Amino acid sequence: MRAREYFESVRAEVIRLERSRSMLERLRAREGARAQTYGISSGSSAGGDPMDAVGSRIDMEGRMAALVARSEADIDAATEVLYGRDGRGGLAKLKGSRYSDAVCLYYVQGSTWAEAAAEMECSRQWCRALAAEAFSYIDRVGWAEVKDA
């Protein structure tokens, strides 16, 4: 697998994880405290059984646990390529931290190019160019060489 494809798959995983977390928060909000009424009820409850919301959230949390575990492993592996096992190696050591930071911000942290550029204090085009050069370098020297640096 080419470096760009690999990091694009990591980004997709990060975004999927964020969407799942957002959905889980919405489920938690739906099951939040509601005012208790003591009057006589007429007909069925329009909102349905309140425990349905709790059940939905619990199911979602179960599915998310597997997603989080897989995503964390993917993110750790990608970070190791960028910064090495000890945080002082990888692409950052071989090519420079600007390259690894551009890839990390956009692909591993799921930032937009505008956010990455603001963080790095450069243009979006420059961030993209840094990432493109990083991918070219990884493909040229090989994954093992970069990871073990």
JSON list of C-alpha atoms in Angstrom, two decimals:
[
{"chain": "A", "resi": 1, "resn": "MET", "atom": "CA", "xyz": [0.00, 0.00, 0.00]},
{"chain": "A", "resi": 2, "resn": "ARG", "atom": "CA", "xyz": [1.26, 3.45, -0.89]},
{"chain": "A", "resi": 3, "resn": "ALA", "atom": "CA", "xyz": [1.74, 6.00, 1.89]},
{"chain": "A", "resi": 4, "resn": "ARG", "atom": "CA", "xyz": [-1.05, 8.33, 0.74]},
{"chain": "A", "resi": 5, "resn": "GLU", "atom": "CA", "xyz": [-3.55, 5.46, 0.60]},
{"chain": "A", "resi": 6, "resn": "TYR", "atom": "CA", "xyz": [-2.52, 4.30, 4.06]},
{"chain": "A", "resi": 7, "resn": "PHE", "atom": "CA", "xyz": [-2.89, 7.71, 5.67]},
{"chain": "A", "resi": 8, "resn": "GLU", "atom": "CA", "xyz": [-6.17, 8.35, 3.84]},
{"chain": "A", "resi": 9, "resn": "SER", "atom": "CA", "xyz": [-7.52, 5.14, 5.39]},
{"chain": "A", "resi": 10, "resn": "VAL", "atom": "CA", "xyz": [-6.36, 6.33, 8.83]},
{"chain": "A", "resi": 11, "resn": "ARG", "atom": "CA", "xyz": [-8.10, 9.68, 8.26]},
{"chain": "A", "resi": 12, "resn": "ALA", "atom": "CA", "xyz": [-11.32, 7.90, 7.24]},
{"chain": "A", "resi": 13, "resn": "GLU", "atom": "CA", "xyz": [-11.13, 5.86, 10.44]},
{"chain": "A", "resi": 14, "resn": "VAL", "atom": "CA", "xyz": [-10.58, 8.98, 12.57]},
{"chain": "A", "resi": 15, "resn": "ILE", "atom": "CA", "xyz": [-13.55, 10.74, 10.96]},
{"chain": "A", "resi": 16, "resn": "ARG", "atom": "CA", "xyz": [-15.74, 7.65, 11.36]},
{"chain": "A", "resi": 17, "resn": "LEU", "atom": "CA", "xyz": [-14.77, 7.51, 15.03]},
{"chain": "A", "resi": 18, "resn": "GLU", "atom": "CA", "xyz": [-15.63, 11.18, 15.54]},
{"chain": "A", "resi": 19, "resn": "ARG", "atom": "CA", "xyz": [-19.02, 10.72, 13.88]},
{"chain": "A", "resi": 20, "resn": "SER", "atom": "CA", "xyz": [-19.71, 7.73, 16.10]},
{"chain": "A", "resi": 21, "resn": "ARG", "atom": "CA", "xyz": [-18.78, 9.70, 19.20]},
{"chain": "A", "resi": 22, "resn": "SER", "atom": "CA", "xyz": [-21.07, 12.51, 18.11]},
{"chain": "A", "resi": 23, "resn": "MET", "atom": "CA", "xyz": [-23.92, 10.06, 17.57]},
{"chain": "A", "resi": 24, "resn": "LEU", "atom": "CA", "xyz": [-23.31, 8.56, 21.01]},
{"chain": "A", "resi": 25, "resn": "GLU", "atom": "CA", "xyz": [-23.52, 12.02, 22.57]},
{"chain": "A", "resi": 26, "resn": "ARG", "atom": "CA", "xyz": [-26.84, 12.62, 20.81]},
{"chain": "A", "resi": 27, "resn": "LEU", "atom": "CA", "xyz": [-28.14, 9.29, 22.15]},
{"chain": "A", "resi": 28, "resn": "ARG", "atom": "CA", "xyz": [-27.06, 10.24, 25.67]},
{"chain": "A", "resi": 29, "resn": "ALA", "atom": "CA", "xyz": [-28.81, 13.60, 25.33]},
{"chain": "A", "resi": 30, "resn": "ARG", "atom": "CA", "xyz": [-32.00, 11.89, 24.16]},
{"chain": "A", "resi": 31, "resn": "GLU", "atom": "CA", "xyz": [-32.16, 9.78, 27.29]},
{"chain": "A", "resi": 32, "resn": "GLY", "atom": "CA", "xyz": [-31.54, 12.78, 29.55]},
{"chain": "A", "resi": 33, "resn": "ALA", "atom": "CA", "xyz": [-33.72, 13.68, 32.50]},
{"chain": "A", "resi": 34, "resn": "ARG", "atom": "CA", "xyz": [-37.32, 14.50, 31.72]},
{"chain": "A", "resi": 35, "resn": "ALA", "atom": "CA", "xyz": [-39.93, 16.17, 33.88]},
{"chain": "A", "resi": 36, "resn": "GLN", "atom": "CA", "xyz": [-42.04, 13.71, 35.84]},
{"chain": "A", "resi": 37, "resn": "THR", "atom": "CA", "xyz": [-45.80, 14.13, 35.60]},
{"chain": "A", "resi": 38, "resn": "TYR", "atom": "CA", "xyz": [-48.22, 12.76, 38.14]},
{"chain": "A", "resi": 39, "resn": "GLY", "atom": "CA", "xyz": [-51.43, 13.52, 36.33]},
{"chain": "A", "resi": 40, "resn": "ILE", "atom": "CA", "xyz": [-53.68, 11.03, 34.62]},
{"chain": "A", "resi": 41, "resn": "SER", "atom": "CA", "xyz": [-52.26, 9.91, 31.33]},
{"chain": "A", "resi": 42, "resn": "SER", "atom": "CA", "xyz": [-54.47, 9.64, 28.31]},
{"chain": "A", "resi": 43, "resn": "GLY", "atom": "CA", "xyz": [-53.47, 7.19, 25.63]},
{"chain": "A", "resi": 44, "resn": "SER", "atom": "CA", "xyz": [-49.99, 5.98, 24.85]},
{"chain": "A", "resi": 45, "resn": "SER", "atom": "CA", "xyz": [-46.87, 7.99, 25.32]},
{"chain": "A", "resi": 46, "resn": "ALA", "atom": "CA", "xyz": [-45.89, 9.82, 22.16]},
{"chain": "A", "resi": 47, "resn": "GLY", "atom": "CA", "xyz": [-42.21, 9.49, 23.04]},
{"chain": "A", "resi": 48, "resn": "GLY", "atom": "CA", "xyz": [-42.28, 5.71, 23.44]},
{"chain": "A", "resi": 49, "resn": "ASP", "atom": "CA", "xyz": [-40.55, 3.77, 26.18]},
{"chain": "A", "resi": 50, "resn": "PRO", "atom": "CA", "xyz": [-37.73, 5.85, 27.71]},
{"chain": "A", "resi": 51, "resn": "MET", "atom": "CA", "xyz": [-35.68, 2.67, 28.09]},
{"chain": "A", "resi": 52, "resn": "ASP", "atom": "CA", "xyz": [-35.53, 2.36, 24.29]},
{"chain": "A", "resi": 53, "resn": "ALA", "atom": "CA", "xyz": [-33.15, 5.35, 24.23]},
{"chain": "A", "resi": 54, "resn": "VAL", "atom": "CA", "xyz": [-30.99, 3.74, 26.93]},
{"chain": "A", "resi": 55, "resn": "GLY", "atom": "CA", "xyz": [-30.94, 0.46, 25.01]},
{"chain": "A", "resi": 56, "resn": "SER", "atom": "CA", "xyz": [-29.92, 2.23, 21.80]},
{"chain": "A", "resi": 57, "resn": "ARG", "atom": "CA", "xyz": [-27.09, 3.99, 23.57]},
{"chain": "A", "resi": 58, "resn": "ILE", "atom": "CA", "xyz": [-25.84, 0.79, 25.20]},
{"chain": "A", "resi": 59, "resn": "ASP", "atom": "CA", "xyz": [-25.86, -0.99, 21.82]},
{"chain": "A", "resi": 60, "resn": "MET", "atom": "CA", "xyz": [-23.96, 1.93, 20.27]},
{"chain": "A", "resi": 61, "resn": "GLU", "atom": "CA", "xyz": [-21.40, 1.91, 23.09]},
{"chain": "A", "resi": 62, "resn": "GLY", "atom": "CA", "xyz": [-20.77, -1.78, 22.47]},
{"chain": "A", "resi": 63, "resn": "ARG", "atom": "CA", "xyz": [-20.17, -1.21, 18.76]},
{"chain": "A", "resi": 64, "resn": "MET", "atom": "CA", "xyz": [-18.01, 1.81, 19.53]},
{"chain": "A", "resi": 65, "resn": "ALA", "atom": "CA", "xyz": [-15.72, -0.15, 21.86]},
{"chain": "A", "resi": 66, "resn": "ALA", "atom": "CA", "xyz": [-14.53, -2.30, 18.94]},
{"chain": "A", "resi": 67, "resn": "LEU", "atom": "CA", "xyz": [-14.23, 0.73, 16.67]},
{"chain": "A", "resi": 68, "resn": "VAL", "atom": "CA", "xyz": [-12.23, 2.65, 19.27]},
{"chain": "A", "resi": 69, "resn": "ALA", "atom": "CA", "xyz": [-9.84, -0.27, 19.83]},
{"chain": "A", "resi": 70, "resn": "ARG", "atom": "CA", "xyz": [-9.24, -0.69, 16.10]},
{"chain": "A", "resi": 71, "resn": "SER", "atom": "CA", "xyz": [-8.91, 3.05, 15.55]},
{"chain": "A", "resi": 72, "resn": "GLU", "atom": "CA", "xyz": [-6.46, 3.49, 18.41]},
{"chain": "A", "resi": 73, "resn": "ALA", "atom": "CA", "xyz": [-4.28, 0.73, 17.00]},
{"chain": "A", "resi": 74, "resn": "ASP", "atom": "CA", "xyz": [-4.33, 2.35, 13.54]},
{"chain": "A", "resi": 75, "resn": "ILE", "atom": "CA", "xyz": [-3.59, 5.79, 14.99]},
{"chain": "A", "resi": 76, "resn": "ASP", "atom": "CA", "xyz": [-0.72, 4.42, 17.10]},
{"chain": "A", "resi": 77, "resn": "ALA", "atom": "CA", "xyz": [0.79, 2.68, 14.06]},
{"chain": "A", "resi": 78, "resn": "ALA", "atom": "CA", "xyz": [0.51, 5.83, 11.95]},
{"chain": "A", "resi": 79, "resn": "THR", "atom": "CA", "xyz": [2.02, 7.95, 14.72]},
{"chain": "A", "resi": 80, "resn": "GLU", "atom": "CA", "xyz": [4.91, 5.50, 15.01]},
{"chain": "A", "resi": 81, "resn": "VAL", "atom": "CA", "xyz": [5.69, 5.96, 11.32]},
{"chain": "A", "resi": 82, "resn": "LEU", "atom": "CA", "xyz": [5.61, 9.72, 11.72]},
{"chain": "A", "resi": 83, "resn": "TYR", "atom": "CA", "xyz": [7.46, 10.09, 15.03]},
{"chain": "A", "resi": 84, "resn": "GLY", "atom": "CA", "xyz": [9.02, 6.71, 15.82]},
{"chain": "A", "resi": 85, "resn": "ARG", "atom": "CA", "xyz": [8.40, 4.42, 18.77]},
{"chain": "A", "resi": 86, "resn": "ASP", "atom": "CA", "xyz": [9.90, 6.83, 21.26]},
{"chain": "A", "resi": 87, "resn": "GLY", "atom": "CA", "xyz": [8.50, 10.02, 19.74]},
{"chain": "A", "resi": 88, "resn": "ARG", "atom": "CA", "xyz": [11.92, 11.11, 18.50]},
{"chain": "A", "resi": 89, "resn": "GLY", "atom": "CA", "xyz": [12.29, 9.13, 15.30]},
{"chain": "A", "resi": 90, "resn": "GLY", "atom": "CA", "xyz": [10.31, 8.18, 12.23]},
{"chain": "A", "resi": 91, "resn": "LEU", "atom": "CA", "xyz": [9.64, 10.61, 9.43]},
{"chain": "A", "resi": 92, "resn": "ALA", "atom": "CA", "xyz": [10.22, 13.57, 11.76]},
{"chain": "A", "resi": 93, "resn": "LYS", "atom": "CA", "xyz": [13.80, 12.46, 12.37]},
{"chain": "A", "resi": 94, "resn": "LEU", "atom": "CA", "xyz": [14.57, 11.54, 8.76]},
{"chain": "A", "resi": 95, "resn": "LYS", "atom": "CA", "xyz": [12.81, 14.33, 6.88]},
{"chain": "A", "resi": 96, "resn": "GLY", "atom": "CA", "xyz": [11.86, 16.93, 9.47]},
{"chain": "A", "resi": 97, "resn": "SER", "atom": "CA", "xyz": [9.00, 17.56, 11.83]},
{"chain": "A", "resi": 98, "resn": "ARG", "atom": "CA", "xyz": [7.19, 19.92, 9.43]},
{"chain": "A", "resi": 99, "resn": "TYR", "atom": "CA", "xyz": [6.52, 16.96, 7.13]},
{"chain": "A", "resi": 100, "resn": "SER", "atom": "CA", "xyz": [5.33, 14.65, 9.89]},
{"chain": "A", "resi": 101, "resn": "ASP", "atom": "CA", "xyz": [3.26, 17.41, 11.52]},
{"chain": "A", "resi": 102, "resn": "ALA", "atom": "CA", "xyz": [1.42, 18.20, 8.27]},
{"chain": "A", "resi": 103, "resn": "VAL", "atom": "CA", "xyz": [0.53, 14.52, 7.80]},
{"chain": "A", "resi": 104, "resn": "CYS", "atom": "CA", "xyz": [-0.37, 14.08, 11.47]},
{"chain": "A", "resi": 105, "resn": "LEU", "atom": "CA", "xyz": [-2.65, 17.12, 11.68]},
{"chain": "A", "resi": 106, "resn": "TYR", "atom": "CA", "xyz": [-4.66, 16.35, 8.57]},
{"chain": "A", "resi": 107, "resn": "TYR", "atom": "CA", "xyz": [-4.60, 12.57, 8.32]},
{"chain": "A", "resi": 108, "resn": "VAL", "atom": "CA", "xyz": [-4.15, 11.33, 11.89]},
{"chain": "A", "resi": 109, "resn": "GLN", "atom": "CA", "xyz": [-5.94, 14.03, 13.87]},
{"chain": "A", "resi": 110, "resn": "GLY", "atom": "CA", "xyz": [-8.63, 14.66, 11.25]},
{"chain": "A", "resi": 111, "resn": "SER", "atom": "CA", "xyz": [-8.11, 18.41, 11.02]},
{"chain": "A", "resi": 112, "resn": "THR", "atom": "CA", "xyz": [-9.05, 20.32, 7.88]},
{"chain": "A", "resi": 113, "resn": "TRP", "atom": "CA", "xyz": [-6.29, 21.74, 5.72]},
{"chain": "A", "resi": 114, "resn": "ALA", "atom": "CA", "xyz": [-7.22, 25.21, 6.99]},
{"chain": "A", "resi": 115, "resn": "GLU", "atom": "CA", "xyz": [-6.87, 24.07, 10.62]},
{"chain": "A", "resi": 116, "resn": "ALA", "atom": "CA", "xyz": [-3.57, 22.34, 9.89]},
{"chain": "A", "resi": 117, "resn": "ALA", "atom": "CA", "xyz": [-2.25, 25.44, 8.12]},
{"chain": "A", "resi": 118, "resn": "ALA", "atom": "CA", "xyz": [-3.26, 27.66, 11.03]},
{"chain": "A", "resi": 119, "resn": "GLU", "atom": "CA", "xyz": [-1.58, 25.33, 13.52]},
{"chain": "A", "resi": 120, "resn": "MET", "atom": "CA", "xyz": [1.60, 25.21, 11.44]},
{"chain": "A", "resi": 121, "resn": "GLU", "atom": "CA", "xyz": [1.43, 28.92, 10.56]},
{"chain": "A", "resi": 122, "resn": "CYS", "atom": "CA", "xyz": [1.67, 28.36, 6.83]},
{"chain": "A", "resi": 123, "resn": "SER", "atom": "CA", "xyz": [-0.66, 28.15, 3.83]},
{"chain": "A", "resi": 124, "resn": "ARG", "atom": "CA", "xyz": [-2.96, 25.23, 3.04]},
{"chain": "A", "resi": 125, "resn": "GLN", "atom": "CA", "xyz": [-1.05, 24.68, -0.20]},
{"chain": "A", "resi": 126, "resn": "TRP", "atom": "CA", "xyz": [2.22, 24.41, 1.70]},
{"chain": "A", "resi": 127, "resn": "CYS", "atom": "CA", "xyz": [0.72, 21.88, 4.12]},
{"chain": "A", "resi": 128, "resn": "ARG", "atom": "CA", "xyz": [-0.49, 19.80, 1.19]},
{"chain": "A", "resi": 129, "resn": "ALA", "atom": "CA", "xyz": [2.92, 20.03, -0.45]},
{"chain": "A", "resi": 130, "resn": "LEU", "atom": "CA", "xyz": [4.62, 18.91, 2.78]},
{"chain": "A", "resi": 131, "resn": "ALA", "atom": "CA", "xyz": [2.26, 15.92, 3.04]},
{"chain": "A", "resi": 132, "resn": "ALA", "atom": "CA", "xyz": [2.78, 15.01, -0.62]},
{"chain": "A", "resi": 133, "resn": "GLU", "atom": "CA", "xyz": [6.54, 15.11, -0.19]},
{"chain": "A", "resi": 134, "resn": "ALA", "atom": "CA", "xyz": [6.26, 13.06, 3.01]},
{"chain": "A", "resi": 135, "resn": "PHE", "atom": "CA", "xyz": [4.30, 10.36, 1.15]},
{"chain": "A", "resi": 136, "resn": "SER", "atom": "CA", "xyz": [6.81, 10.38, -1.70]},
{"chain": "A", "resi": 137, "resn": "TYR", "atom": "CA", "xyz": [9.66, 9.99, 0.76]},
{"chain": "A", "resi": 138, "resn": "ILE", "atom": "CA", "xyz": [8.01, 7.11, 2.63]},
{"chain": "A", "resi": 139, "resn": "ASP", "atom": "CA", "xyz": [7.27, 5.32, -0.65]},
{"chain": "A", "resi": 140, "resn": "ARG", "atom": "CA", "xyz": [10.84, 5.90, -1.84]},
{"chain": "A", "resi": 141, "resn": "VAL", "atom": "CA", "xyz": [12.74, 4.73, 1.26]},
{"chain": "A", "resi": 142, "resn": "GLY", "atom": "CA", "xyz": [10.22, 2.20, 2.55]},
{"chain": "A", "resi": 143, "resn": "TRP", "atom": "CA", "xyz": [7.99, 1.81, 5.59]},
{"chain": "A", "resi": 144, "resn": "ALA", "atom": "CA", "xyz": [10.49, -0.17, 7.65]},
{"chain": "A", "resi": 145, "resn": "GLU", "atom": "CA", "xyz": [13.26, 2.40, 7.16]},
{"chain": "A", "resi": 146, "resn": "VAL", "atom": "CA", "xyz": [11.02, 5.26, 8.27]},
{"chain": "A", "resi": 147, "resn": "LYS", "atom": "CA", "xyz": [9.42, 3.39, 11.15]},
{"chain": "A", "resi": 148, "resn": "ASP", "atom": "CA", "xyz": [12.74, 2.17, 12.55]},
{"chain": "A", "resi": 149, "resn": "ALA", "atom": "CA", "xyz": [14.54, 5.53, 12.31]}
]
